[in-house]
mmCIF file of C-alpha atoms in Angstrom:
data_model
loop_
_atom_site.group_PDB
_atom_site.id
_atom_site.type_symbol
_atom_site.label_atom_id
_atom_site.label_comp_id
_atom_site.label_asym_id
_atom_site.label_seq_id
_atom_site.Cartn_x
_atom_site.Cartn_y
_atom_site.Cartn_z
ATOM 1 C CA MET A 1156 40.473 11.235 -25.719
ATOM 2 C CA ILE A 1157 37.014 10.531 -24.550
ATOM 3 C CA THR A 1158 34.670 8.322 -26.386
ATOM 4 C CA ALA A 1159 31.022 8.331 -26.481
ATOM 5 C CA ASP A 1160 30.836 4.977 -24.545
ATOM 6 C CA GLN A 1161 31.973 6.239 -21.338
ATOM 7 C CA HIS A 1162 29.873 7.315 -18.700
ATOM 8 C CA ILE A 1163 29.412 10.957 -17.659
ATOM 9 C CA ALA A 1164 30.800 11.751 -14.510
ATOM 10 C CA THR A 1165 30.111 14.421 -11.832
ATOM 11 C CA PRO A 1166 30.854 17.974 -12.869
ATOM 12 C CA PRO A 1167 34.454 19.147 -11.885
ATOM 13 C CA ASN A 1168 34.832 22.028 -9.269
ATOM 14 C CA PHE A 1169 35.462 24.245 -12.029
ATOM 15 C CA ILE A 1170 32.452 24.071 -13.503
ATOM 16 C CA VAL A 1171 30.364 24.327 -10.718
ATOM 17 C CA SER A 1172 32.400 27.510 -9.302
ATOM 18 C CA PHE A 1173 32.320 29.429 -12.768
ATOM 19 C CA PHE A 1174 28.544 28.598 -13.100
ATOM 20 C CA CYS A 1175 27.582 29.986 -9.394
ATOM 21 C CA PHE A 1176 29.743 33.029 -10.278
ATOM 22 C CA LEU A 1177 27.958 33.831 -13.376
ATOM 23 C CA LEU A 1178 24.605 33.317 -11.651
ATOM 24 C CA LEU A 1179 25.159 36.585 -9.738
ATOM 25 C CA LEU A 1180 24.902 38.753 -12.536
ATOM 26 C CA SER A 1181 22.009 40.736 -13.414
ATOM 27 C CA CYS A 1182 20.156 40.393 -16.594
ATOM 28 C CA PHE A 1183 17.165 41.988 -18.448
ATOM 29 C CA CYS A 1184 15.911 41.775 -21.972
ATOM 30 C CA SER A 1185 14.766 43.950 -24.747
ATOM 31 C CA SER A 1186 12.667 43.269 -27.685
ATOM 32 C CA GLN A 1187 13.667 43.406 -31.601
ATOM 33 C CA LYS A 1188 11.777 43.305 -34.431
ATOM 34 C CA THR A 1189 11.080 39.258 -34.498
ATOM 35 C CA CYS A 1190 9.678 37.344 -37.515
ATOM 36 C CA PRO A 1191 6.021 35.690 -37.449
ATOM 37 C CA ASN A 1192 5.865 32.112 -36.415
ATOM 38 C CA CYS A 1193 6.415 29.829 -39.379
ATOM 39 C CA GLY A 1194 3.787 27.078 -38.572
ATOM 40 C CA SER A 1195 3.936 26.099 -34.983
ATOM 41 C CA ILE A 1196 7.684 27.247 -34.643
ATOM 42 C CA GLN A 1197 8.595 30.645 -33.088
ATOM 43 C CA VAL A 1198 11.241 32.459 -34.959
ATOM 44 C CA PRO A 1199 13.189 34.404 -32.238
ATOM 45 C CA TYR A 1200 15.353 37.453 -32.946
ATOM 46 C CA PRO A 1201 17.877 37.489 -34.697
ATOM 47 C CA LEU A 1202 16.882 34.708 -36.659
ATOM 48 C CA SER A 1203 15.149 35.920 -39.996
ATOM 49 C CA THR A 1204 12.729 34.340 -42.495
ATOM 50 C CA TYR A 1205 11.863 37.595 -44.166
ATOM 51 C CA SER A 1206 13.846 40.838 -45.282
ATOM 52 C CA THR A 1207 11.582 42.981 -42.771
ATOM 53 C CA CYS A 1208 12.456 41.159 -39.817
ATOM 54 C CA GLY A 1209 15.387 39.471 -37.745
ATOM 55 C CA ASP A 1210 19.056 40.096 -39.023
ATOM 56 C CA PRO A 1211 19.571 38.825 -42.441
ATOM 57 C CA ASN A 1212 22.749 37.207 -41.668
ATOM 58 C CA TYR A 1213 20.839 34.454 -39.433
ATOM 59 C CA HIS A 1214 18.365 33.525 -42.359
ATOM 60 C CA LEU A 1215 16.062 30.469 -42.029
ATOM 61 C CA ARG A 1216 13.622 29.401 -44.826
ATOM 62 C CA CYS A 1217 9.975 29.278 -44.137
ATOM 63 C CA ASP A 1218 8.207 27.232 -46.902
ATOM 64 C CA SER A 1219 4.980 29.195 -47.759
ATOM 65 C CA HIS A 1220 3.232 25.794 -48.821
ATOM 66 C CA SER A 1221 4.121 23.544 -45.912
ATOM 67 C CA GLN A 1222 4.613 26.304 -43.328
ATOM 68 C CA LYS A 1223 7.852 24.338 -42.182
ATOM 69 C CA LEU A 1224 11.067 25.912 -41.206
ATOM 70 C CA TYR A 1225 14.502 24.897 -42.847
ATOM 71 C CA PHE A 1226 17.918 25.852 -42.224
ATOM 72 C CA ASP A 1227 19.648 26.476 -45.751
ATOM 73 C CA ALA A 1228 23.341 24.729 -45.665
ATOM 74 C CA MET A 1229 26.091 25.265 -48.532
ATOM 75 C CA ASN A 1230 26.002 23.507 -51.778
ATOM 76 C CA GLY A 1231 22.186 23.228 -51.671
ATOM 77 C CA SER A 1232 21.267 20.939 -48.771
ATOM 78 C CA SER A 1233 18.487 21.902 -46.392
ATOM 79 C CA TYR A 1234 17.642 20.524 -42.958
ATOM 80 C CA LEU A 1235 14.195 20.660 -41.494
ATOM 81 C CA VAL A 1236 14.126 22.704 -38.181
ATOM 82 C CA LEU A 1237 12.763 20.524 -35.174
ATOM 83 C CA ARG A 1238 12.708 23.144 -32.470
ATOM 84 C CA ILE A 1239 14.598 26.360 -31.514
ATOM 85 C CA MET A 1240 15.955 27.186 -27.875
ATOM 86 C CA ALA A 1241 16.280 30.959 -27.826
ATOM 87 C CA SER A 1242 17.568 31.052 -24.539
ATOM 88 C CA PHE A 1243 20.415 29.106 -25.507
ATOM 89 C CA GLN A 1244 21.040 30.221 -28.870
ATOM 90 C CA ARG A 1245 20.467 26.918 -30.477
ATOM 91 C CA MET A 1246 18.191 25.331 -32.708
ATOM 92 C CA VAL A 1247 17.736 21.272 -33.565
ATOM 93 C CA VAL A 1248 17.317 20.155 -37.009
ATOM 94 C CA GLN A 1249 16.948 16.737 -38.476
ATOM 95 C CA PRO A 1250 19.664 15.108 -40.322
ATOM 96 C CA SER A 1251 19.399 14.531 -43.916
ATOM 97 C CA PRO A 1252 17.123 11.800 -45.118
ATOM 98 C CA TRP A 1253 18.437 8.568 -46.702
ATOM 99 C CA VAL A 1254 18.302 8.072 -50.637
ATOM 100 C CA SER A 1255 15.198 6.609 -51.433
ATOM 101 C CA ALA A 1256 16.673 3.156 -52.333
ATOM 102 C CA SER A 1257 15.814 1.055 -49.012
ATOM 103 C CA SER A 1258 19.288 -1.096 -49.365
ATOM 104 C CA ALA A 1259 21.260 1.823 -49.847
ATOM 105 C CA CYS A 1260 23.700 3.384 -47.153
ATOM 106 C CA VAL A 1261 23.596 6.895 -48.755
ATOM 107 C CA THR A 1262 22.231 10.154 -47.151
ATOM 108 C CA GLN A 1263 20.862 12.622 -49.478
ATOM 109 C CA ASP A 1264 23.219 15.388 -48.445
ATOM 110 C CA MET A 1265 26.000 12.854 -49.562
ATOM 111 C CA VAL A 1266 24.563 13.441 -53.381
ATOM 112 C CA VAL A 1267 23.890 16.898 -53.143
ATOM 113 C CA SER A 1268 26.769 18.497 -51.052
ATOM 114 C CA GLU A 1269 29.002 15.777 -49.818
ATOM 115 C CA GLY A 1270 27.824 16.231 -46.391
ATOM 116 C CA LEU A 1271 26.599 19.211 -44.043
ATOM 117 C CA ARG A 1272 28.548 22.239 -44.693
ATOM 118 C CA LEU A 1273 28.180 25.649 -42.896
ATOM 119 C CA ASN A 1274 29.269 29.091 -44.037
ATOM 120 C CA GLN A 1275 31.988 29.973 -41.753
ATOM 121 C CA THR A 1276 31.477 33.759 -42.288
ATOM 122 C CA LEU A 1277 27.934 33.574 -41.032
ATOM 123 C CA PRO A 1278 27.226 33.322 -37.210
ATOM 124 C CA PHE A 1279 26.310 29.623 -37.043
ATOM 125 C CA ASN A 1280 28.152 26.269 -35.863
ATOM 126 C CA LEU A 1281 27.777 22.767 -34.718
ATOM 127 C CA THR A 1282 28.085 22.154 -30.993
ATOM 128 C CA PHE A 1283 29.472 19.675 -28.672
ATOM 129 C CA SER A 1284 26.146 18.095 -28.159
ATOM 130 C CA ASN A 1285 26.575 15.943 -31.377
ATOM 131 C CA THR A 1286 27.602 12.513 -31.411
ATOM 132 C CA ILE A 1287 27.997 11.748 -35.088
ATOM 133 C CA PHE A 1288 27.992 8.240 -36.569
ATOM 134 C CA LEU A 1289 29.571 7.592 -40.041
ATOM 135 C CA TYR A 1290 28.589 4.924 -42.110
ATOM 136 C CA ASN A 1291 29.623 3.193 -45.612
ATOM 137 C CA CYS A 1292 33.258 4.094 -44.832
ATOM 138 C CA SER A 1293 36.507 3.611 -46.445
ATOM 139 C CA PRO A 1294 38.861 1.315 -44.525
ATOM 140 C CA ARG A 1295 41.248 4.023 -44.574
ATOM 141 C CA LEU A 1296 39.150 5.642 -41.759
ATOM 142 C CA LEU A 1297 40.719 2.915 -39.523
ATOM 143 C CA LEU A 1298 43.791 4.773 -39.305
ATOM 144 C CA THR A 1299 42.108 8.000 -38.405
ATOM 145 C CA PRO A 1300 41.606 8.888 -34.613
ATOM 146 C CA LEU A 1301 37.817 8.190 -34.859
ATOM 147 C CA ASN A 1302 36.399 5.323 -33.113
ATOM 148 C CA CYS A 1303 35.727 2.779 -35.712
ATOM 149 C CA THR A 1304 36.078 -0.636 -33.721
ATOM 150 C CA PRO A 1305 33.600 -3.142 -33.697
ATOM 151 C CA SER A 1306 32.516 -1.759 -30.162
ATOM 152 C CA SER A 1307 31.729 1.571 -31.444
ATOM 153 C CA LEU A 1308 28.084 2.786 -30.548
ATOM 154 C CA CYS A 1309 27.303 3.510 -34.373
ATOM 155 C CA HIS A 1310 26.617 -0.404 -34.713
ATOM 156 C CA ARG A 1311 24.207 -0.382 -31.466
ATOM 157 C CA TYR A 1312 22.133 2.599 -33.325
ATOM 158 C CA LEU A 1313 22.023 0.112 -36.559
ATOM 159 C CA GLU A 1314 20.891 -2.840 -34.350
ATOM 160 C CA SER A 1315 18.296 -1.594 -31.968
ATOM 161 C CA SER A 1316 17.550 2.077 -32.408
ATOM 162 C CA GLY A 1317 14.323 1.104 -34.692
ATOM 163 C CA HIS A 1318 15.595 4.429 -36.771
ATOM 164 C CA VAL A 1319 16.822 2.359 -39.865
ATOM 165 C CA ASP A 1320 14.907 0.136 -42.315
ATOM 166 C CA LYS A 1321 16.355 -3.494 -41.790
ATOM 167 C CA ASN A 1322 17.762 -3.942 -45.129
ATOM 168 C CA ARG A 1323 19.672 -0.490 -44.910
ATOM 169 C CA ALA A 1324 20.914 -1.648 -41.487
ATOM 170 C CA LEU A 1325 22.422 -4.563 -42.937
ATOM 171 C CA LYS A 1326 23.977 -2.596 -46.106
ATOM 172 C CA CYS A 1327 25.393 -0.082 -43.362
ATOM 173 C CA ALA A 1328 26.924 -2.490 -40.938
ATOM 174 C CA GLY A 1329 28.952 -3.984 -43.918
ATOM 175 C CA SER A 1330 32.372 -5.569 -42.912
ATOM 176 C CA PRO A 1331 34.402 -3.894 -39.702
ATOM 177 C CA ASP A 1332 37.416 -4.298 -41.903
ATOM 178 C CA LEU A 1333 35.973 -3.541 -45.212
ATOM 179 C CA SER A 1334 33.468 -0.860 -44.357
ATOM 180 C CA PRO A 1335 33.590 0.230 -40.926
ATOM 181 C CA CYS A 1336 31.162 2.678 -39.193
ATOM 182 C CA CYS A 1337 32.882 5.313 -36.952
ATOM 183 C CA THR A 1338 31.752 7.536 -33.863
ATOM 184 C CA PHE A 1339 33.108 11.080 -32.774
ATOM 185 C CA VAL A 1340 31.669 13.915 -31.045
ATOM 186 C CA ALA A 1341 31.227 17.238 -33.304
ATOM 187 C CA GLY A 1342 32.054 20.870 -32.180
ATOM 188 C CA GLY A 1343 35.769 21.036 -32.504
ATOM 189 C CA MET A 1344 37.723 22.187 -35.464
ATOM 190 C CA PRO A 1345 37.135 21.261 -38.261
ATOM 191 C CA SER A 1346 33.591 19.759 -37.324
ATOM 192 C CA ALA A 1347 32.409 22.816 -36.338
ATOM 193 C CA TYR A 1348 31.470 23.707 -39.440
ATOM 194 C CA ARG A 1349 31.233 20.475 -41.426
ATOM 195 C CA ILE A 1350 30.366 16.841 -41.583
ATOM 196 C CA ARG A 1351 32.152 15.620 -44.590
ATOM 197 C CA LEU A 1352 31.069 12.846 -46.840
ATOM 198 C CA HIS A 1353 32.719 11.535 -49.741
ATOM 199 C CA ASN A 1354 32.927 8.707 -52.115
ATOM 200 C CA SER A 1355 36.546 7.892 -50.957
ATOM 201 C CA GLY A 1356 35.542 8.462 -47.252
ATOM 202 C CA CYS A 1357 31.976 7.694 -45.604
ATOM 203 C CA LYS A 1358 28.627 8.105 -47.377
ATOM 204 C CA ALA A 1359 26.099 8.584 -44.490
ATOM 205 C CA PHE A 1360 26.080 10.061 -41.400
ATOM 206 C CA ARG A 1361 23.511 10.181 -38.549
ATOM 207 C CA SER A 1362 23.763 12.541 -35.224
ATOM 208 C CA ILE A 1363 22.704 11.719 -31.760
ATOM 209 C CA LEU A 1364 21.780 14.483 -29.280
ATOM 210 C CA SER A 1365 23.591 14.325 -25.752
ATOM 211 C CA LEU A 1366 23.933 10.754 -26.386
ATOM 212 C CA ASP A 1367 23.754 8.707 -22.978
ATOM 213 C CA PRO A 1368 25.270 5.431 -23.404
ATOM 214 C CA GLU A 1369 23.429 3.975 -20.466
ATOM 215 C CA LYS A 1370 20.049 4.381 -22.109
ATOM 216 C CA PRO A 1371 18.835 1.903 -24.950
ATOM 217 C CA ALA A 1372 19.407 2.971 -28.291
ATOM 218 C CA SER A 1373 15.502 3.188 -29.038
ATOM 219 C CA GLN A 1374 15.791 6.378 -26.555
ATOM 220 C CA TRP A 1375 18.509 8.128 -28.488
ATOM 221 C CA GLU A 1376 17.175 11.072 -29.934
ATOM 222 C CA GLU A 1377 18.198 11.947 -33.527
ATOM 223 C CA GLY A 1378 19.036 15.512 -34.464
ATOM 224 C CA VAL A 1379 22.051 18.014 -35.073
ATOM 225 C CA GLU A 1380 22.109 20.923 -32.928
ATOM 226 C CA ILE A 1381 23.648 24.353 -34.127
ATOM 227 C CA GLN A 1382 24.163 27.331 -32.403
ATOM 228 C CA TRP A 1383 24.214 30.975 -33.375
ATOM 229 C CA ALA A 1384 26.165 33.926 -31.982
ATOM 230 C CA SER A 1385 24.692 36.924 -30.363
ATOM 231 C CA PRO A 1386 23.545 39.312 -32.926
ATOM 232 C CA PRO A 1387 25.318 42.954 -33.552
ATOM 233 C CA GLU A 1388 22.645 46.111 -33.576
ATOM 234 C CA PRO A 1389 19.617 45.723 -35.351
ATOM 235 C CA ILE A 1390 19.399 46.300 -39.316
ATOM 236 C CA CYS A 1391 17.291 49.448 -39.700
ATOM 237 C CA ASN A 1392 16.050 51.900 -42.674
ATOM 238 C CA SER A 1393 15.274 55.093 -40.469
ATOM 239 C CA LYS A 1394 15.362 56.466 -36.928
ATOM 240 C CA LEU A 1395 11.708 54.939 -36.523
ATOM 241 C CA ASP A 1396 13.252 51.303 -36.488
ATOM 242 C CA CYS A 1397 15.578 52.061 -33.691
ATOM 243 C CA SER A 1398 14.603 52.251 -29.896
ATOM 244 C CA GLY A 1399 16.673 53.645 -27.027
ATOM 245 C CA PRO A 1400 19.880 55.724 -27.611
ATOM 246 C CA SER A 1401 20.562 54.722 -31.045
ATOM 247 C CA ASN A 1402 20.304 56.158 -34.502
ATOM 248 C CA CYS A 1403 20.117 54.457 -37.968
ATOM 249 C CA LEU A 1404 23.592 54.861 -39.501
ATOM 250 C CA PRO A 1405 25.598 53.223 -42.370
ATOM 251 C CA ALA A 1406 27.565 50.336 -40.812
ATOM 252 C CA GLY A 1407 30.681 48.657 -42.406
ATOM 253 C CA ARG A 1408 31.095 48.012 -46.226
ATOM 254 C CA SER A 1409 28.036 45.968 -46.488
ATOM 255 C CA GLY A 1410 25.788 48.786 -47.401
ATOM 256 C CA LEU A 1411 23.353 48.081 -44.604
ATOM 257 C CA SER A 1412 22.334 50.533 -41.698
ATOM 258 C CA ARG A 1413 22.028 49.638 -38.244
ATOM 259 C CA CYS A 1414 20.861 50.967 -35.146
ATOM 260 C CA LEU A 1415 24.120 52.165 -33.711
ATOM 261 C CA CYS A 1416 24.623 53.567 -29.933
ATOM 262 C CA ASN A 1417 24.653 57.037 -29.354
ATOM 263 C CA ARG A 1418 27.929 58.611 -28.106
ATOM 264 C CA GLY A 1419 28.351 57.690 -24.437
ATOM 265 C CA TYR A 1420 26.747 54.482 -25.042
ATOM 266 C CA TYR A 1421 27.729 50.776 -25.836
ATOM 267 C CA TRP A 1422 26.122 47.801 -27.544
ATOM 268 C CA ASP A 1423 25.420 44.796 -25.302
ATOM 269 C CA ARG A 1424 25.285 41.894 -27.596
ATOM 270 C CA VAL A 1425 23.824 39.498 -25.136
ATOM 271 C CA ARG A 1426 20.736 41.813 -24.117
ATOM 272 C CA GLY A 1427 20.435 43.465 -27.510
ATOM 273 C CA THR A 1428 20.405 46.714 -26.249
ATOM 274 C CA CYS A 1429 22.258 49.937 -25.846
ATOM 275 C CA PHE A 1430 23.974 50.793 -22.422
ATOM 276 C CA ARG A 1431 25.367 54.052 -20.796
ATOM 277 C CA ASN A 1432 29.087 54.004 -20.385
ATOM 278 C CA LYS A 1433 29.666 56.277 -17.735
ATOM 279 C CA HIS A 1434 28.298 56.407 -13.961
ATOM 280 C CA LYS A 1435 28.400 52.718 -13.597
ATOM 281 C CA SER A 1436 27.549 51.030 -10.599
ATOM 282 C CA LYS A 1437 29.289 47.878 -9.075
ATOM 283 C CA ALA A 1438 26.871 45.773 -10.749
ATOM 284 C CA ALA A 1439 27.114 47.700 -14.049
ATOM 285 C CA GLY A 1440 30.726 46.851 -13.669
ATOM 286 C CA LEU A 1441 30.009 43.172 -13.777
ATOM 287 C CA LEU A 1442 27.703 43.838 -16.967
ATOM 288 C CA GLY A 1443 30.803 44.874 -18.605
ATOM 289 C CA LEU A 1444 32.077 41.185 -18.233
ATOM 290 C CA GLU A 1445 28.984 39.896 -20.129
ATOM 291 C CA VAL A 1446 29.344 42.533 -23.025
ATOM 292 C CA SER A 1447 33.009 41.106 -23.232
ATOM 293 C CA ILE A 1448 31.403 37.562 -23.739
ATOM 294 C CA GLY A 1449 28.996 38.882 -26.382
ATOM 295 C CA ALA A 1450 31.923 40.557 -28.191
ATOM 296 C CA ALA A 1451 34.473 37.953 -27.931
ATOM 297 C CA LYS A 1452 32.626 34.803 -26.721
ATOM 298 C CA ASN A 1453 35.440 33.145 -25.077
ATOM 299 C CA GLY A 1454 38.303 35.632 -25.050
ATOM 300 C CA ALA A 1455 37.721 38.317 -22.640
ATOM 301 C CA ILE A 1456 36.142 36.203 -20.146
ATOM 302 C CA MET A 1457 39.045 34.309 -19.570
ATOM 303 C CA GLU A 1458 40.622 37.255 -18.038
ATOM 304 C CA VAL A 1459 38.795 36.898 -14.678
ATOM 305 C CA VAL A 1460 39.022 33.160 -14.554
ATOM 306 C CA ASP A 1461 41.848 31.750 -11.983
ATOM 307 C CA GLN A 1462 44.464 30.270 -14.201
ATOM 308 C CA ARG A 1463 44.965 27.772 -11.534
ATOM 309 C CA LEU A 1464 41.735 26.300 -12.777
ATOM 310 C CA THR A 1465 42.359 26.506 -16.651
ATOM 311 C CA GLY A 1466 46.164 26.942 -17.260
ATOM 312 C CA THR A 1467 48.086 29.624 -18.625
ATOM 313 C CA GLU A 1468 47.079 28.445 -22.271
ATOM 314 C CA PRO A 1469 43.545 27.037 -22.192
ATOM 315 C CA SER A 1470 42.437 24.755 -24.786
ATOM 316 C CA SER A 1471 39.571 25.094 -27.271
ATOM 317 C CA ASN A 1472 37.691 22.594 -24.950
ATOM 318 C CA VAL A 1473 38.075 24.870 -21.904
ATOM 319 C CA LEU A 1474 37.325 27.997 -24.005
ATOM 320 C CA ASN A 1475 34.184 26.374 -25.213
ATOM 321 C CA SER A 1476 33.152 25.502 -21.830
ATOM 322 C CA VAL A 1477 33.591 28.741 -20.526
ATOM 323 C CA GLN A 1478 31.270 30.081 -23.289
ATOM 324 C CA LEU A 1479 28.707 27.463 -22.409
ATOM 325 C CA PHE A 1480 28.500 28.298 -18.810
ATOM 326 C CA SER A 1481 28.036 32.094 -19.441
ATOM 327 C CA GLU A 1482 25.312 31.553 -21.900
ATOM 328 C CA LEU A 1483 23.787 29.226 -19.561
ATOM 329 C CA ALA A 1484 24.039 31.632 -16.835
ATOM 330 C CA PHE A 1485 22.821 34.610 -18.549
ATOM 331 C CA ALA A 1486 19.391 32.598 -19.900
ATOM 332 C CA CYS A 1487 18.716 31.514 -16.479
ATOM 333 C CA LEU A 1488 18.666 35.157 -15.545
ATOM 334 C CA ARG A 1489 16.395 36.460 -18.310
ATOM 335 C CA GLU A 1490 13.670 38.684 -16.759
ATOM 336 C CA LYS A 1491 10.562 36.885 -18.291
ATOM 337 C CA LYS A 1492 9.821 33.388 -17.125
ATOM 338 C CA ALA A 1493 9.067 32.203 -20.377
ATOM 339 C CA ASP A 1494 12.372 33.307 -22.005
ATOM 340 C CA ARG A 1495 14.557 31.330 -18.934
ATOM 341 C CA PRO A 1496 15.428 27.632 -19.730
ATOM 342 C CA SER A 1497 13.382 24.780 -18.135
ATOM 343 C CA MET A 1498 15.284 22.771 -15.116
ATOM 344 C CA ARG A 1499 15.356 20.077 -17.815
ATOM 345 C CA GLU A 1500 17.142 22.156 -20.355
ATOM 346 C CA VAL A 1501 19.724 23.236 -17.523
ATOM 347 C CA VAL A 1502 20.513 19.779 -16.722
ATOM 348 C CA GLN A 1503 21.001 18.815 -20.288
ATOM 349 C CA GLN A 1504 23.259 21.775 -20.797
ATOM 350 C CA LEU A 1505 25.230 20.902 -17.770
ATOM 351 C CA GLU A 1506 25.815 17.386 -19.026
ATOM 352 C CA ARG A 1507 27.301 18.604 -22.373
ATOM 353 C CA MET A 1508 29.494 20.690 -20.528
ATOM 354 C CA VAL A 1509 30.746 17.917 -18.287
ATOM 355 C CA LYS A 1510 31.312 15.961 -21.298
ATOM 356 C CA ILE A 1511 33.747 18.599 -22.784
ATOM 357 C CA GLU A 1512 35.441 18.707 -19.378
ATOM 358 C CA LEU A 1513 36.032 15.301 -19.136
ATOM 359 C CA GLU A 1514 37.479 15.149 -22.638
ATOM 360 C CA GLU A 1515 39.990 17.741 -21.596
ATOM 361 C CA ILE A 1516 40.949 15.602 -18.462
ATOM 362 C CA SER A 1517 41.144 12.476 -20.680
ATOM 363 C CA GLN A 1518 43.378 14.445 -23.116
ATOM 364 C CA GLY A 1519 45.690 15.826 -20.319
ATOM 365 C CA SER A 1520 46.056 11.903 -18.945
ATOM 366 C CA GLU A 1521 47.338 10.777 -22.358
ATOM 367 C CA LEU A 1522 49.869 13.341 -22.673
#
């Protein structure tokens, strides 16, 4: 399995080919009822800070006094939102602060909720962009697949990142045999929804975004990247809340009403609008592919991928890579320039996907 210490190589042909294919698809946007800014941060649809905007399943909390935006996880822990990348359906939150004692190697979410925990019934999950450093760990972690060796990058973070108080760094460094620090890449199960801390495990964690081991630790960016799934039909109270060929009707057992598409139309989760089913042109046929991605994320799209590239039973890494590429391609094709990612963001996203592919290759070579 690939470790964070390894260098990032050139993207495999599968990545480049699939990306180029998706760039041929057409895309146009629709506006939904978005929430007002929280301080300097824009809150794009479907993220919601009030009951009257966005989608309540995508709830964030805007503190009315500080005008700071927070992501509330389970069991009482909250994380400050640093930035939102609407084109990628992702946001970056600040890792939990350390406890007040300067010599303690414990983060506050250890005390409150035993780590970061996401509700799996909500549309949020951790991405593969997060390299996690675990600190103040039990020796039993030396028996796990995690990289808990003296050469693990978690040591370099303590020694030269400049992010940790000297006294705390000494406490976290501990002894490699008695209290090791460990490194792993989040995103796969079960770490797609939880970074676990416990008195009998590890008592603190830090997260680095798109870690490049070739850069000095002082240039590593702290943060936890969280992505959200494409939204269902918008919440509504009456027909006036709906646009296009849709009506405000009860949806499921939730008691909520949504702008459901009229007969003969289908809901496109990626674009957030209703499209006519019949009289599809060749281009419209390709749009169906995008709809499948929005509805199944990583299932239907695999039907059009050559199995010689992915294998007959693609792993979760391959499925996630395909999903990331589809999202990137559609983001690049948004109608408005302001909604499209910058070249820097595209490169960063490609590097993340390369990590996934290299991990898949590494795993295959070990079998």
